[in-house]
Amino acid sequence: MISVVLVGTGNVAQNLFQALDKTAHVKVEQVLGRNPEHLTFAIDKAPLNTNFDNIPNADVYILAVSDNAIATVAEKFKNKKGLVVHTSGATSMQELKDCDRYGVFYPLQTFTIGKTISFQDIPICLEVSNINDRQLVQSLGKSLSNNVQFINTEERRALHIAAVFVNNFTNYMYTMGEEICMDNGVDFSLLLPLIKETAAKLDNLPPLLAQTGPAKRGDQNTLHNHLKFIKNKQQREIYTLLSNAIKRTHGEKL
Amino acid sequence: MISVVLVGTGNVAQNLFQALDKTAHVKVEQVLGRNPEHLTFAIDKAPLNTNFDNIPNADVYILAVSDNAIATVAEKFKNKKGLVVHTSGATSMQELKDCDRYGVFYPLQTFTIGKTISFQDIPICLEVSNINDRQLVQSLGKSLSNNVQFINTEERRALHIAAVFVNNFTNYMYTMGEEICMDNGVDFSLLLPLIKETAAKLDNLPPLLAQTGPAKRGDQNTLHNHLKFIKNKQQREIYTLLSNAIKRTHGEKL
């Protein structure tokens, strides 16, 4: 049995809590957050606490707080004997260096408040300051997911940047797709099967080989017609830059 | 029973053929293509033909050929009595105007050679020159898919441009994500659950509300660190343009 104190009230904290709460090998000793109103997600399920000066002992303290709060929150844990981990892709493990034992527990997924997703397939990226803590953090990870990996701070930073491209920027492509549909009175939901299949293709094909479209084909006629159609300046800029990048990547001379 | 002559040998033609071949209400009279070697996908399943001057009669002629071949291929069908349709998102119905009866049969999906996908959920966008042909093209569409819609040329053009954003450009985001992973020795497949969930979120949330990430949060510190990390000029340009666009869309002052 691993005892855990979970700190935080946002998307990651809430999703982690739901997963940990269902796990037989884990006991959530306490959920800790500054604002009692934001702790309601764990009410009647775990002890709640808003007092950072009165934290119980636990095997692992998970700081699922926003990146810029990690260092400040970690202050409160520097005299604790348990392992202190943060859940951030973008933050160095060294932000926790004043704690006795520290590490990273980064679930590589996008979380939405109110939408519970299974942790089973979520890659959990682990890092620890002390080799003796590998087993503890690994067994906590494995209690939630079948995909647990040790990843150092530099590798995690690369993964996090890659995640910005495939998640944040991809979602922005969806946003522009929806804008174009709305501006022209067509239903964005017509594009959902295409969106799902674009992602599903990656199971069989690396994205470099899955590329299709007018820029990939060097189809100047369609590229020209599309730019004539798009009136929004920001959409035009993005259309042009990405089409040129695809042409360059796929070897057509500009 | 609707009789069909299918013209073409590419991704769309092959996937359409497999779907039509399974449909009880449709008889594929012939598959027509210039190069006999490219017609092997239909061998032993339908009569094959490479002679465009000897085309049998059919209710519908589906020209599943590349955009720039549509007008030339259509020449061969201008004396036919059946309905001639193309399958292109980017091409006006008027490219077929020398035919007696013409229209569009555009399956809004990305097709991969060798990967069969179910047509059942693929939106099929229809257009016809003559109102009397609505029923014919609709019943052909419904024999394949549960999502059949009449969409005019302008709307289809908008949909096609939106599809470039959500499919071609999204796949390019995946490509850059993979590049960054490879350059830093991390496994791109760690990002697959995130990629799938980014697409799955749209079932419950419009993309404008699903946006997350450092640009959305106005997290200058992370944006700065990411740009310091990314050495590739093209990746930097795209990272900067898209981050600024997200900031603008989500109302942060630059």
Coordinates of C-alpha atoms in Angstrom, one line a residue:
Chain A
M1 CA 0.0 0.0 0.0
I2 CA 1.4 3.4 -1.0
S3 CA 0.1 6.4 0.9
V4 CA -0.3 9.6 -1.1
V5 CA -1.0 13.3 -0.3
L6 CA -2.3 15.0 -3.5
V7 CA -1.8 18.7 -3.8
G8 CA -3.8 20.7 -6.3
T9 CA -7.3 21.3 -7.6
G10 CA -7.0 21.7 -11.4
N11 CA -7.6 19.3 -14.3
V12 CA -4.5 17.1 -13.5
A13 CA -5.2 16.9 -9.8
Q14 CA -8.9 16.0 -10.3
N15 CA -8.2 13.4 -12.9
L16 CA -5.3 11.9 -10.9
F17 CA -7.5 11.8 -7.8
Q18 CA -10.2 9.9 -9.6
A19 CA -7.7 7.4 -10.8
L20 CA -5.8 7.0 -7.5
D21 CA -9.1 6.7 -5.6
K22 CA -10.0 3.6 -7.6
T23 CA -6.6 1.9 -7.0
A24 CA -6.4 -0.8 -4.4
H25 CA -2.7 -0.3 -3.8
V26 CA -2.9 3.4 -3.1
K27 CA -4.4 5.3 -0.2
V28 CA -5.0 9.0 -0.6
E29 CA -4.3 10.3 2.9
Q30 CA -5.3 13.8 2.0
V31 CA -6.2 16.2 -0.8
L32 CA -4.6 19.6 -0.2
G33 CA -5.6 22.9 -1.8
R34 CA -5.8 26.6 -0.8
N35 CA -9.4 27.1 -1.7
P36 CA -11.9 24.9 0.0
E37 CA -14.5 25.5 -2.8
H38 CA -12.1 24.0 -5.3
L39 CA -11.7 20.8 -3.3
T40 CA -15.3 19.7 -3.6
F41 CA -14.3 17.0 -6.3
A42 CA -12.8 14.9 -3.5
I43 CA -15.5 15.5 -0.9
D44 CA -16.7 12.4 1.0
K45 CA -13.9 10.4 -0.7
A46 CA -10.8 11.6 1.0
P47 CA -9.8 13.9 3.9
L48 CA -9.5 17.5 2.6
N49 CA -7.1 20.2 3.9
T50 CA -6.5 23.8 3.2
N51 CA -3.7 24.3 5.7
F52 CA -0.3 23.9 4.2
D53 CA 1.4 24.0 7.6
N54 CA -0.4 20.9 8.8
I55 CA 0.3 18.1 6.3
P56 CA 0.2 14.4 7.3
N57 CA 3.1 12.0 6.6
A58 CA 2.9 10.0 3.4
D59 CA 5.0 7.9 1.1
V60 CA 4.5 10.2 -1.8
Y61 CA 3.5 13.9 -2.1
I62 CA 2.1 14.7 -5.6
L63 CA 2.3 18.4 -6.4
A64 CA -0.3 18.6 -9.2
V65 CA -0.2 22.4 -9.2
S66 CA 0.4 24.9 -12.0
D67 CA 4.1 25.2 -13.2
N68 CA 4.7 28.6 -11.7
A69 CA 3.4 27.5 -8.3
I70 CA 5.7 24.4 -8.0
A71 CA 8.7 26.1 -6.3
T72 CA 6.5 28.0 -3.8
V73 CA 4.4 24.9 -2.9
A74 CA 7.5 22.7 -2.6
E75 CA 8.8 25.0 0.2
K76 CA 6.1 23.5 2.4
F77 CA 7.5 20.0 1.8
K78 CA 11.2 20.5 2.4
N79 CA 11.1 18.9 5.8
K80 CA 9.0 15.9 4.8
K81 CA 10.5 12.5 4.7
G82 CA 8.4 11.2 1.9
L83 CA 9.1 11.5 -1.9
V84 CA 7.9 14.8 -3.4
V85 CA 7.0 14.8 -7.1
H86 CA 5.6 17.3 -9.5
T87 CA 3.4 16.4 -12.5
S88 CA 4.7 19.0 -15.0
G89 CA 6.2 18.3 -18.5
A90 CA 7.9 21.7 -18.7
T91 CA 9.5 21.9 -15.3
S92 CA 12.9 20.7 -14.3
M93 CA 13.1 18.2 -11.5
Q94 CA 15.6 20.6 -9.8
E95 CA 12.7 22.9 -8.8
L96 CA 12.2 20.5 -6.0
K97 CA 15.9 20.2 -5.0
D98 CA 15.3 21.7 -1.5
C99 CA 13.2 18.6 -0.6
D100 CA 14.9 15.6 0.8
R101 CA 13.7 13.1 -1.9
Y102 CA 12.2 14.4 -5.1
G103 CA 11.2 13.4 -8.6
V104 CA 8.7 13.8 -11.4
F105 CA 5.4 12.0 -12.1
Y106 CA 4.2 13.3 -15.5
P107 CA 1.1 11.8 -17.0
L108 CA 1.4 12.6 -20.8
Q109 CA -2.2 13.4 -21.5
T110 CA -4.6 16.3 -21.9
F111 CA -7.2 16.5 -19.2
T112 CA -10.6 18.1 -19.2
I113 CA -12.6 19.0 -16.1
G114 CA -15.7 16.8 -16.0
K115 CA -14.4 14.2 -18.5
T116 CA -13.0 11.1 -16.8
I117 CA -10.5 9.2 -19.0
S118 CA -8.9 5.9 -18.2
F119 CA -5.3 6.2 -17.0
Q120 CA -4.5 2.7 -18.2
D121 CA -3.0 3.7 -21.6
I122 CA -1.6 7.1 -20.5
P123 CA 2.2 7.1 -20.6
I124 CA 3.5 8.2 -17.2
C125 CA 7.0 9.7 -17.4
L126 CA 9.1 9.3 -14.2
E127 CA 12.2 10.8 -12.9
V128 CA 13.8 10.6 -9.4
S129 CA 16.7 12.3 -7.7
N130 CA 17.7 9.2 -5.8
I131 CA 18.0 5.8 -7.4
N132 CA 16.5 4.2 -4.3
D133 CA 13.2 5.8 -5.1
R134 CA 12.9 4.3 -8.6
Q135 CA 10.9 1.3 -7.3
L136 CA 8.5 3.4 -5.2
V137 CA 7.6 5.8 -8.0
Q138 CA 7.5 3.0 -10.6
S139 CA 5.0 1.0 -8.5
L140 CA 2.9 4.1 -8.0
G141 CA 2.9 4.6 -11.8
K142 CA 2.1 1.0 -12.5
S143 CA -0.8 1.0 -10.2
L144 CA -2.4 3.5 -12.6
S145 CA -1.0 2.8 -16.1
N146 CA 0.5 0.0 -18.3
N147 CA 2.9 2.5 -19.8
V148 CA 5.4 3.7 -17.3
Q149 CA 8.8 5.1 -18.4
F150 CA 11.8 6.7 -16.8
I151 CA 12.5 9.9 -18.8
N152 CA 15.0 12.6 -17.7
T153 CA 14.4 16.3 -17.6
E154 CA 15.9 17.0 -21.0
E155 CA 13.9 14.3 -22.7
R156 CA 10.8 15.3 -20.9
R157 CA 11.3 18.9 -22.1
A158 CA 11.5 17.6 -25.7
L159 CA 8.4 15.5 -25.2
H160 CA 6.5 18.5 -23.8
I161 CA 7.4 20.6 -26.8
A162 CA 6.4 17.8 -29.1
A163 CA 3.1 17.7 -27.1
V164 CA 2.6 21.4 -27.8
F165 CA 2.7 20.7 -31.5
V166 CA 0.6 17.5 -31.6
N167 CA -2.0 18.7 -29.0
N168 CA -2.1 22.5 -28.6
F169 CA -1.3 23.4 -32.2
T170 CA -3.4 20.6 -33.6
N171 CA -6.3 21.8 -31.5
Y172 CA -5.7 25.2 -33.0
M173 CA -5.9 23.7 -36.5
Y174 CA -9.3 22.3 -35.5
T175 CA -10.3 25.8 -34.3
M176 CA -9.4 27.3 -37.7
G177 CA -11.3 24.5 -39.4
E178 CA -14.4 25.3 -37.3
E179 CA -14.0 29.1 -38.0
I180 CA -13.9 28.4 -41.8
C181 CA -17.0 26.1 -41.5
M182 CA -18.9 28.7 -39.5
D183 CA -18.0 31.6 -41.8
N184 CA -19.4 29.5 -44.7
G185 CA -22.5 28.0 -43.1
V186 CA -21.3 24.4 -43.1
D187 CA -21.4 22.0 -40.2
F188 CA -18.0 21.4 -38.5
S189 CA -19.2 18.0 -37.3
L190 CA -18.9 16.8 -40.9
L191 CA -15.1 16.9 -40.3
L192 CA -15.1 14.7 -37.2
P193 CA -14.6 11.4 -39.0
L194 CA -11.7 12.9 -40.9
I195 CA -10.1 14.2 -37.7
K196 CA -10.4 10.8 -36.0
E197 CA -9.0 9.0 -39.0
T198 CA -6.0 11.5 -39.3
A199 CA -5.1 10.5 -35.7
A200 CA -5.9 6.8 -36.2
K201 CA -3.6 6.5 -39.2
L202 CA -0.6 6.9 -37.0
D203 CA -1.1 3.4 -35.6
N204 CA 0.1 2.1 -39.0
L205 CA 2.0 4.9 -40.6
P206 CA 4.6 7.5 -39.4
P207 CA 3.2 11.0 -40.0
L208 CA 5.9 11.8 -42.6
L209 CA 4.5 9.0 -44.8
A210 CA 0.9 9.8 -44.0
Q211 CA 1.1 13.4 -45.4
T212 CA -1.4 14.1 -48.1
G213 CA -2.9 17.3 -49.6
P214 CA -2.2 20.0 -52.2
A215 CA 1.1 21.2 -50.6
K216 CA 2.4 17.6 -50.5
R217 CA 1.4 17.1 -54.1
G218 CA 2.8 20.5 -55.2
D219 CA -0.7 21.3 -56.6
Q220 CA -0.2 25.0 -57.2
N221 CA -3.6 25.4 -58.7
T222 CA -5.5 24.3 -55.5
L223 CA -3.1 26.2 -53.2
H224 CA -3.8 29.3 -55.3
N225 CA -7.6 28.8 -55.3
H226 CA -7.6 28.2 -51.5
L227 CA -5.6 31.4 -50.9
K228 CA -8.1 33.3 -53.1
F229 CA -10.9 31.9 -51.0
I230 CA -9.5 32.6 -47.5
K231 CA -10.1 36.2 -46.5
N232 CA -9.0 36.1 -42.9
K233 CA -5.4 37.4 -42.6
Q234 CA -4.3 35.1 -39.8
Q235 CA -5.7 32.0 -41.6
R236 CA -3.8 33.1 -44.8
E237 CA -0.6 33.5 -43.0
I238 CA -0.8 30.1 -41.4
Y239 CA -2.0 28.5 -44.6
T240 CA 1.0 29.9 -46.5
L241 CA 3.6 29.1 -43.8
L242 CA 2.5 25.5 -43.3
S243 CA 2.0 24.8 -47.0
N244 CA 5.5 26.1 -47.7
A245 CA 6.9 24.0 -44.8
I246 CA 5.2 20.9 -46.1
K247 CA 6.6 21.5 -49.6
R248 CA 10.1 22.0 -48.2
T249 CA 9.8 18.8 -46.0
H250 CA 8.5 16.8 -48.9
G251 CA 11.2 18.0 -51.2
E252 CA 9.4 20.2 -53.8
K253 CA 11.5 23.2 -54.9
L254 CA 9.8 26.5 -54.1
Chain B
M1 CA -30.1 -1.9 -58.1
I2 CA -27.9 1.0 -59.2
S3 CA -25.3 0.2 -61.9
V4 CA -22.0 2.0 -61.6
V5 CA -18.9 2.5 -63.7
L6 CA -16.0 3.5 -61.5
V7 CA -13.1 5.4 -63.1
G8 CA -9.7 5.7 -61.3
T9 CA -7.0 3.6 -59.6
G10 CA -5.9 5.8 -56.6
N11 CA -6.7 5.8 -52.9
V12 CA -10.3 7.1 -53.3
A13 CA -11.1 4.8 -56.2
Q14 CA -9.8 1.7 -54.4
N15 CA -11.6 2.5 -51.1
L16 CA -14.8 3.3 -53.0
F17 CA -14.6 0.1 -55.0
Q18 CA -14.2 -2.0 -51.8
A19 CA -17.3 -0.3 -50.3
L20 CA -19.4 -0.5 -53.5
D21 CA -18.4 -4.1 -54.0
K22 CA -19.9 -5.0 -50.7
T23 CA -23.2 -3.2 -51.3
A24 CA -26.2 -5.3 -52.3
H25 CA -28.0 -2.4 -54.0
V26 CA -25.0 -1.5 -56.3
K27 CA -23.6 -3.3 -59.2
V28 CA -20.1 -2.3 -60.4
E29 CA -20.4 -2.8 -64.1
Q30 CA -16.8 -1.9 -64.7
V31 CA -13.6 -0.4 -63.3
L32 CA -11.9 1.8 -65.7
G33 CA -8.3 3.0 -65.7
R34 CA -5.5 3.8 -68.1
N35 CA -2.9 1.5 -66.6
P36 CA -3.8 -2.2 -66.4
E37 CA -1.3 -2.8 -63.6
H38 CA -3.0 -0.2 -61.4
L39 CA -6.4 -2.0 -61.8
T40 CA -5.3 -5.2 -60.0
F41 CA -7.2 -4.1 -56.8
A42 CA -10.5 -5.1 -58.6
I43 CA -9.2 -8.2 -60.4
D44 CA -11.7 -11.2 -60.2
K45 CA -14.2 -8.9 -58.5
A46 CA -15.4 -6.7 -61.4
P47 CA -14.8 -6.3 -65.2
L48 CA -11.7 -4.2 -65.8
N49 CA -11.2 -1.9 -68.8
T50 CA -8.4 0.3 -70.0
N51 CA -10.2 1.6 -73.2
F52 CA -11.9 4.9 -72.6
D53 CA -13.6 4.7 -76.0
N54 CA -15.5 1.6 -75.0
I55 CA -17.5 2.2 -71.9
P56 CA -20.7 0.3 -71.0
N57 CA -23.9 2.1 -70.0
A58 CA -24.5 2.6 -66.4
D59 CA -26.8 4.6 -64.0
V60 CA -23.8 6.5 -62.5
Y61 CA -20.2 7.1 -63.7
I62 CA -18.0 7.9 -60.7
L63 CA -14.8 9.8 -61.8
A64 CA -12.5 9.1 -58.8
V65 CA -9.5 10.6 -60.6
S66 CA -7.1 13.3 -59.6
D67 CA -8.4 16.9 -59.7
N68 CA -6.4 18.0 -62.7
A69 CA -7.6 14.9 -64.7
I70 CA -11.3 15.5 -64.2
A71 CA -12.0 17.7 -67.1
T72 CA -10.0 15.5 -69.6
V73 CA -11.6 12.3 -68.4
A74 CA -15.1 13.9 -68.4
E75 CA -14.7 14.4 -72.2
K76 CA -15.1 10.7 -72.6
F77 CA -18.5 10.7 -70.9
K78 CA -20.2 13.7 -72.6
N79 CA -22.4 11.5 -74.8
K80 CA -23.4 9.1 -72.0
K81 CA -27.0 9.1 -70.7
G82 CA -26.1 8.2 -67.1
L83 CA -25.2 10.6 -64.3
V84 CA -21.5 11.6 -64.3
V85 CA -20.0 12.6 -60.8
H86 CA -16.6 13.4 -59.6
T87 CA -15.3 12.8 -56.1
S88 CA -13.3 15.9 -55.5
G89 CA -13.6 18.4 -52.6
A90 CA -11.7 21.1 -54.4
T91 CA -13.3 21.0 -57.9
S92 CA -16.4 22.8 -59.1
M93 CA -19.3 20.7 -60.4
Q94 CA -19.1 22.8 -63.5
E95 CA -15.9 21.0 -64.7
L96 CA -18.4 18.3 -65.8
K97 CA -20.8 20.7 -67.5
D98 CA -20.4 19.2 -71.0
C99 CA -22.0 16.0 -69.8
D100 CA -25.7 15.6 -70.0
R101 CA -26.3 15.0 -66.3
Y102 CA -23.6 15.7 -63.8
G103 CA -22.9 16.1 -60.1
V104 CA -20.5 15.5 -57.2
F105 CA -20.1 12.5 -54.9
Y106 CA -17.4 13.6 -52.4
P107 CA -16.6 11.3 -49.5
L108 CA -15.1 13.6 -46.8
Q109 CA -12.3 11.3 -45.5
T110 CA -8.6 10.6 -45.9
F111 CA -7.9 7.3 -47.6
T112 CA -4.8 5.2 -47.4
I113 CA -3.9 2.5 -49.9
G114 CA -4.0 -0.9 -48.2
K115 CA -6.1 0.4 -45.2
T116 CA -9.8 -0.4 -45.6
I117 CA -12.0 1.9 -43.5
S118 CA -15.8 1.6 -43.0
F119 CA -17.8 4.0 -45.2
Q120 CA -20.7 3.9 -42.7
D121 CA -19.7 7.1 -40.8
I122 CA -18.0 8.9 -43.7
P123 CA -20.0 12.1 -44.6
I124 CA -20.8 11.9 -48.4
C125 CA -21.3 15.4 -49.8
L126 CA -23.6 15.4 -52.8
E127 CA -24.4 17.9 -55.6
V128 CA -26.4 17.5 -58.8
S129 CA -27.0 19.7 -61.8
N130 CA -30.5 18.5 -62.3
I131 CA -33.0 18.3 -59.4
N132 CA -34.3 15.0 -60.9
D133 CA -31.0 13.3 -60.0
R134 CA -31.2 14.1 -56.3
Q135 CA -32.9 10.8 -55.5
L136 CA -30.5 8.7 -57.5
V137 CA -27.3 10.1 -56.1
Q138 CA -28.8 10.1 -52.6
S139 CA -29.7 6.5 -52.7
L140 CA -26.2 5.7 -54.0
G141 CA -24.8 7.7 -51.1
K142 CA -27.1 6.0 -48.5
S143 CA -26.1 2.6 -49.8
L144 CA -22.6 3.3 -48.4
S145 CA -23.0 5.8 -45.5
N146 CA -25.4 6.9 -42.8
N147 CA -24.3 10.5 -43.3
V148 CA -25.3 11.9 -46.7
Q149 CA -25.7 15.6 -47.3
F150 CA -26.4 18.0 -50.2
I151 CA -23.6 20.6 -50.2
N152 CA -23.1 23.1 -53.0
T153 CA -19.8 23.9 -54.7
E154 CA -19.0 27.0 -52.5
E155 CA -19.8 25.1 -49.3
R156 CA -17.8 22.1 -50.5
R157 CA -14.8 24.4 -51.2
A158 CA -15.0 25.8 -47.7
L159 CA -15.2 22.3 -46.3
H160 CA -12.2 21.2 -48.3
I161 CA -10.1 24.2 -47.1
A162 CA -11.2 23.4 -43.5
A163 CA -10.2 19.8 -44.2
V164 CA -6.7 21.0 -45.2
F165 CA -6.4 22.6 -41.8
V166 CA -7.7 19.7 -39.7
N167 CA -6.1 16.9 -41.8
N168 CA -3.1 18.0 -43.8
F169 CA -1.8 20.6 -41.4
T170 CA -2.6 18.5 -38.3
N171 CA -0.6 15.7 -39.8
Y172 CA 2.2 18.1 -40.3
M173 CA 2.0 19.0 -36.6
Y174 CA 2.4 15.3 -35.9
T175 CA 5.4 15.2 -38.3
M176 CA 7.1 18.0 -36.4
G177 CA 6.3 16.3 -33.1
E178 CA 8.0 13.2 -34.4
E179 CA 11.0 15.2 -35.6
I180 CA 11.4 16.7 -32.1
C181 CA 11.1 13.3 -30.5
M182 CA 13.7 11.7 -32.9
D183 CA 16.1 14.6 -32.5
N184 CA 16.0 14.1 -28.7
G185 CA 16.0 10.3 -28.5
V186 CA 12.4 9.9 -27.2
D187 CA 9.8 7.6 -28.5
F188 CA 7.1 9.3 -30.6
S189 CA 4.6 6.6 -29.7
L190 CA 4.4 8.1 -26.2
L191 CA 2.4 10.9 -27.8
L192 CA -0.2 8.6 -29.4
P193 CA -2.7 8.6 -26.5
L194 CA -2.5 12.4 -26.3
I195 CA -3.1 12.7 -30.1
K196 CA -6.2 10.4 -29.9
E197 CA -7.6 12.3 -26.9
T198 CA -7.1 15.7 -28.6
A199 CA -9.3 14.4 -31.4
A200 CA -11.8 12.6 -29.1
K201 CA -12.3 15.8 -27.0
L202 CA -14.2 17.3 -29.9
D203 CA -17.1 15.0 -29.3
N204 CA -18.0 17.0 -26.2
L205 CA -16.3 20.4 -26.6
P206 CA -15.8 22.8 -29.5
P207 CA -12.1 23.3 -30.3
L208 CA -12.2 27.0 -29.2
L209 CA -13.1 25.8 -25.7
A210 CA -10.7 22.8 -25.7
Q211 CA -7.6 24.9 -26.2
T212 CA -4.9 24.5 -23.6
G213 CA -1.2 25.1 -23.5
P214 CA 1.4 27.8 -22.7
A215 CA 0.2 30.2 -25.5
K216 CA -3.5 29.9 -24.3
R217 CA -2.4 30.6 -20.7
G218 CA -0.1 33.4 -21.7
D219 CA 2.7 31.6 -20.0
Q220 CA 5.7 33.6 -21.3
N221 CA 8.2 31.7 -19.3
T222 CA 7.4 28.4 -20.9
L223 CA 7.1 29.9 -24.4
H224 CA 10.5 31.5 -23.9
N225 CA 12.0 28.2 -22.7
H226 CA 10.6 26.3 -25.6
L227 CA 12.0 28.7 -28.1
K228 CA 15.4 28.5 -26.5
F229 CA 15.2 24.7 -26.8
I230 CA 14.0 24.5 -30.5
K231 CA 17.0 24.9 -32.8
N232 CA 15.3 24.0 -36.1
K233 CA 14.5 27.3 -37.9
Q234 CA 11.3 26.0 -39.5
Q235 CA 10.0 24.6 -36.2
R236 CA 10.8 28.0 -34.5
E237 CA 8.9 29.9 -37.2
I238 CA 5.8 27.7 -36.9
Y239 CA 6.0 27.6 -33.1
T240 CA 6.1 31.5 -33.0
L241 CA 3.3 32.1 -35.5
L242 CA 0.9 29.6 -34.0
S243 CA 1.6 30.7 -30.4
N244 CA 0.9 34.3 -31.4
A245 CA -2.2 33.3 -33.2
I246 CA -3.5 31.4 -30.2
K247 CA -2.7 34.3 -27.9
R248 CA -4.6 36.6 -30.3
T249 CA -7.6 34.3 -30.6
H250 CA -7.8 33.9 -26.9
G251 CA -7.6 37.6 -26.3
E252 CA -4.2 38.1 -24.6
K253 CA -2.6 41.4 -25.6
L254 CA 0.7 40.8 -27.4

